[in-house]
Short mmCIF file of C-alpha atoms in Angstrom, two decimals:
data_model
loop_
_atom_site.label_atom_id
_atom_site.label_comp_id
_atom_site.label_asym_id
_atom_site.label_seq_id
_atom_site.Cartn_x
_atom_site.Cartn_y
_atom_site.Cartn_z
CA SER A 1 -117.08 -237.28 126.27
CA GLN A 2 -117.87 -238.59 122.83
CA GLN A 3 -115.80 -240.43 120.27
CA GLY A 4 -113.76 -237.81 118.48
CA GLU A 5 -113.70 -234.80 120.74
CA GLU A 6 -111.62 -231.79 119.76
CA ASP A 7 -109.80 -229.43 122.01
CA PRO A 8 -109.87 -226.47 122.17
CA GLN A 9 -113.39 -225.65 121.02
CA ALA A 10 -112.18 -222.32 119.68
CA LEU A 11 -108.76 -220.89 118.92
CA SER A 12 -107.76 -217.40 117.84
CA ILE A 13 -104.24 -216.65 116.64
CA GLN A 14 -102.31 -214.11 114.59
CA GLU A 15 -101.30 -214.76 111.04
CA GLY A 16 -97.93 -216.46 110.90
CA GLU A 17 -98.37 -218.29 114.18
CA ASN A 18 -98.83 -222.04 114.48
CA ALA A 19 -102.16 -223.57 115.41
CA THR A 20 -102.48 -226.86 117.26
CA MET A 21 -105.73 -228.75 117.65
CA ASN A 22 -106.19 -231.98 119.55
CA CYS A 23 -108.62 -234.84 119.17
CA SER A 24 -109.35 -237.62 121.63
CA TYR A 25 -111.32 -240.75 120.91
CA LYS A 26 -112.50 -243.74 122.86
CA THR A 27 -112.31 -246.96 120.86
CA SER A 28 -109.93 -248.79 118.54
CA ILE A 29 -109.66 -247.24 115.08
CA ASN A 30 -108.58 -248.17 111.57
CA ASN A 31 -107.66 -244.61 110.75
CA LEU A 32 -108.27 -241.02 111.76
CA GLN A 33 -109.01 -238.20 109.37
CA TRP A 34 -109.01 -234.42 109.65
CA TYR A 35 -111.44 -232.23 107.74
CA ARG A 36 -111.85 -228.50 107.31
CA GLN A 37 -115.18 -226.74 106.99
CA ASN A 38 -115.50 -223.12 106.03
CA SER A 39 -118.55 -221.35 107.40
CA GLY A 40 -121.69 -222.58 105.71
CA ARG A 41 -119.80 -224.82 103.32
CA GLY A 42 -119.03 -228.51 102.84
CA LEU A 43 -116.16 -230.50 104.25
CA VAL A 44 -112.73 -230.67 102.71
CA HIS A 45 -110.59 -233.71 103.44
CA LEU A 46 -107.18 -232.67 104.75
CA ILE A 47 -105.29 -235.75 105.78
CA LEU A 48 -105.72 -239.39 106.80
CA ILE A 49 -103.46 -241.19 109.23
CA ARG A 50 -103.67 -244.94 109.67
CA SER A 51 -103.59 -246.65 113.03
CA ASN A 52 -100.08 -247.99 112.40
CA GLU A 53 -98.70 -244.54 111.57
CA ARG A 54 -97.45 -242.05 114.12
CA GLU A 55 -96.92 -238.91 112.09
CA LYS A 56 -97.87 -237.57 108.70
CA HIS A 57 -97.16 -234.35 106.83
CA SER A 58 -98.95 -232.56 104.04
CA GLY A 59 -97.74 -229.09 103.14
CA ARG A 60 -98.17 -226.90 106.23
CA LEU A 61 -100.10 -229.63 108.02
CA ARG A 62 -98.62 -232.08 110.47
CA VAL A 63 -100.72 -234.78 112.08
CA THR A 64 -99.67 -237.07 114.89
CA LEU A 65 -101.44 -240.12 116.24
CA ASP A 66 -100.90 -241.76 119.62
CA THR A 67 -103.01 -244.90 119.75
CA SER A 68 -101.92 -245.66 123.33
CA LYS A 69 -103.45 -242.36 124.46
CA LYS A 70 -106.20 -242.49 121.85
CA SER A 71 -105.37 -239.00 120.70
CA SER A 72 -104.32 -237.09 117.62
CA SER A 73 -103.12 -233.58 116.97
CA LEU A 74 -103.27 -231.35 113.93
CA LEU A 75 -100.62 -228.67 113.59
CA ILE A 76 -100.97 -225.90 111.03
CA THR A 77 -97.72 -224.01 110.64
CA ALA A 78 -97.35 -220.41 109.51
CA SER A 79 -101.10 -219.88 109.58
CA ARG A 80 -102.88 -217.61 107.10
CA ALA A 81 -106.16 -215.76 107.30
CA ALA A 82 -107.50 -218.25 104.74
CA ASP A 83 -107.02 -221.03 107.31
CA THR A 84 -109.92 -219.59 109.30
CA ALA A 85 -112.44 -222.43 109.45
CA SER A 86 -113.74 -225.23 111.66
CA TYR A 87 -111.58 -228.32 111.86
CA PHE A 88 -113.00 -231.76 112.61
CA CYS A 89 -111.40 -235.06 113.37
CA ALA A 90 -113.22 -238.17 112.25
CA THR A 91 -112.50 -241.74 113.20
CA ASP A 92 -113.01 -244.92 111.21
CA VAL A 93 -113.77 -247.14 114.15
CA THR A 94 -112.66 -250.78 114.03
CA GLY A 95 -115.73 -252.87 113.41
CA GLY A 96 -117.77 -249.73 113.00
CA GLY A 97 -118.91 -250.50 109.52
CA ASN A 98 -118.63 -247.94 106.81
CA LYS A 99 -119.18 -244.73 108.70
CA LEU A 100 -117.03 -241.98 110.15
CA THR A 101 -117.55 -240.69 113.68
CA PHE A 102 -116.96 -236.94 113.84
CA GLY A 103 -115.98 -234.78 116.76
CA THR A 104 -117.56 -231.45 117.60
CA GLY A 105 -114.79 -229.44 115.96
CA THR A 106 -112.36 -226.64 116.71
CA GLN A 107 -113.19 -223.19 115.37
CA LEU A 108 -109.96 -221.56 114.25
CA LYS A 109 -109.75 -217.84 113.61
CA VAL A 110 -106.58 -216.43 112.11
CA GLU A 111 -106.37 -212.67 112.39
CA LEU A 112 -104.29 -210.37 110.26
CA ASN B 1 -115.51 -234.59 87.14
CA ALA B 2 -118.06 -232.45 88.91
CA GLY B 3 -117.64 -234.01 92.33
CA VAL B 4 -120.51 -234.90 94.62
CA MET B 5 -123.51 -232.77 93.71
CA GLN B 6 -126.21 -231.99 96.21
CA ASN B 7 -129.36 -230.05 95.58
CA PRO B 8 -130.96 -227.92 96.55
CA ARG B 9 -128.31 -225.95 98.45
CA HIS B 10 -130.97 -224.38 100.64
CA LEU B 11 -134.46 -225.67 101.36
CA VAL B 12 -137.15 -224.04 103.44
CA ARG B 13 -140.14 -226.08 104.49
CA ARG B 14 -143.09 -225.40 106.78
CA ARG B 15 -143.77 -227.79 109.61
CA GLY B 16 -145.62 -230.84 108.35
CA GLN B 17 -144.34 -230.63 104.79
CA GLU B 18 -142.02 -233.10 103.09
CA ALA B 19 -138.37 -232.44 102.30
CA ARG B 20 -136.52 -234.22 99.50
CA LEU B 21 -132.76 -233.90 99.33
CA ARG B 22 -130.83 -235.18 96.34
CA CYS B 23 -127.28 -236.39 96.00
CA SER B 24 -125.47 -237.38 92.83
CA PRO B 25 -122.23 -239.21 93.64
CA MET B 26 -118.97 -238.70 91.83
CA LYS B 27 -118.66 -240.55 88.56
CA GLY B 28 -117.58 -244.09 89.22
CA HIS B 29 -118.64 -244.02 92.88
CA SER B 30 -121.27 -246.56 93.84
CA HIS B 31 -121.33 -245.96 97.60
CA VAL B 32 -123.30 -243.09 99.12
CA TYR B 33 -123.41 -241.91 102.72
CA TRP B 34 -125.68 -239.33 104.33
CA TYR B 35 -124.70 -237.28 107.38
CA ARG B 36 -126.54 -234.63 109.37
CA GLN B 37 -124.94 -231.63 111.04
CA LEU B 38 -126.90 -229.76 113.68
CA PRO B 39 -125.85 -226.17 114.42
CA GLU B 40 -122.51 -225.94 116.25
CA GLU B 41 -122.04 -229.72 116.13
CA GLY B 42 -120.07 -232.28 114.17
CA LEU B 43 -121.53 -234.53 111.53
CA LYS B 44 -123.58 -237.56 112.56
CA PHE B 45 -123.86 -240.61 110.33
CA MET B 46 -127.34 -241.41 109.08
CA VAL B 47 -127.28 -244.04 106.35
CA TYR B 48 -125.02 -245.88 103.89
CA LEU B 49 -126.38 -247.07 100.56
CA GLN B 50 -125.23 -248.84 97.46
CA LYS B 51 -127.25 -248.97 94.26
CA GLU B 52 -130.73 -250.29 95.15
CA ASN B 53 -129.60 -251.38 98.61
CA ILE B 54 -129.55 -249.89 102.08
CA ILE B 55 -126.44 -251.29 103.74
CA ASP B 56 -126.45 -249.51 107.11
CA GLU B 57 -129.23 -247.28 108.39
CA SER B 58 -128.23 -247.36 112.04
CA GLY B 59 -128.14 -243.56 112.25
CA MET B 60 -131.54 -242.92 110.71
CA PRO B 61 -134.36 -241.76 112.97
CA LYS B 62 -136.95 -244.51 113.22
CA GLU B 63 -139.80 -242.44 111.85
CA ARG B 64 -140.31 -239.93 109.04
CA PHE B 65 -136.85 -240.43 107.49
CA SER B 66 -136.10 -242.66 104.52
CA ALA B 67 -133.37 -242.94 101.92
CA GLU B 68 -132.96 -244.58 98.57
CA PHE B 69 -130.33 -244.94 95.87
CA PRO B 70 -132.07 -246.22 92.76
CA LYS B 71 -130.44 -247.96 89.84
CA GLU B 72 -130.78 -244.78 87.83
CA GLY B 73 -130.62 -241.26 89.22
CA PRO B 74 -129.47 -239.62 92.41
CA SER B 75 -129.76 -240.80 95.97
CA ILE B 76 -132.72 -239.25 97.78
CA LEU B 77 -133.05 -238.48 101.47
CA ARG B 78 -136.71 -237.96 102.27
CA ILE B 79 -138.05 -236.39 105.44
CA GLN B 80 -141.79 -236.55 105.91
CA GLN B 81 -143.82 -234.20 108.12
CA VAL B 82 -140.81 -232.08 108.98
CA VAL B 83 -140.46 -230.51 112.43
CA ARG B 84 -138.29 -227.61 113.60
CA GLY B 85 -135.74 -230.06 115.02
CA ASP B 86 -135.04 -231.33 111.50
CA SER B 87 -133.42 -228.00 110.64
CA ALA B 88 -129.81 -228.87 109.92
CA ALA B 89 -127.24 -229.24 107.18
CA TYR B 90 -127.42 -232.58 105.42
CA PHE B 91 -124.26 -233.78 103.73
CA CYS B 92 -123.80 -236.56 101.27
CA ALA B 93 -120.50 -238.32 100.60
CA SER B 94 -119.57 -240.92 98.02
CA SER B 95 -116.72 -243.36 97.64
CA PRO B 96 -115.57 -245.77 94.96
CA VAL B 97 -115.21 -248.67 97.35
CA THR B 98 -116.71 -249.67 100.63
CA GLY B 99 -115.29 -248.02 103.70
CA PRO B 100 -114.81 -244.39 104.70
CA SER B 101 -111.22 -243.93 103.59
CA GLY B 102 -112.06 -242.52 100.20
CA TYR B 103 -114.92 -240.18 100.98
CA THR B 104 -115.69 -237.11 98.92
CA PHE B 105 -118.28 -234.82 100.47
CA GLY B 106 -120.82 -232.65 98.72
CA SER B 107 -121.50 -229.05 99.73
CA GLY B 108 -124.60 -229.98 101.65
CA THR B 109 -128.25 -229.01 101.75
CA ARG B 110 -129.28 -226.61 104.46
CA LEU B 111 -132.81 -227.38 105.57
CA THR B 112 -134.73 -224.79 107.51
CA VAL B 113 -138.12 -225.70 108.94
CA VAL B 114 -140.31 -222.71 109.74
#
């Protein structure tokens, strides 16, 4: 598996339900970020969690980070059709210079 | 503040032609990063530049690809003699300081090689 691998690859839920996406990584990180990408569009930064943080909230988003398991989760509560997009985790690897390492993404579909 | 501007949004090139992708960072940002996204994949880092300097090009293919960020004007990603495998979305990000914590991404250029 590669640094920053999301699970599941695809997720389909009904509007109003919660969506949980997971990300696993391999090496030590400075921080982990979640991005959203609508089909054919650019990336939108959602949230950043530092390596010394365990949980962070932003609106309907909740992100957790477990550095002992090298994993993170993104929870979207009360999902809406507009949340339909691909979600990527990206890691700022310790000693990795100035680049982000992205996972392969989770495709979320929220149906009415 | 117009954000990170990339142009063109879509670019079609025949095999063997050159592709030039432009990126204007956000006002006040002096750090530019280029990433490539192949279909159904995540973004892969290509190169990090500051004005007139290439800082990290560890993700750039060894041949045909080059990047610059001149003192004046946008950053340019140049692909010579394009091949079908170069078809991808190319994203630029900028930040005010070094390090990927303050990235802002552009909308990307979608290159199609026919």
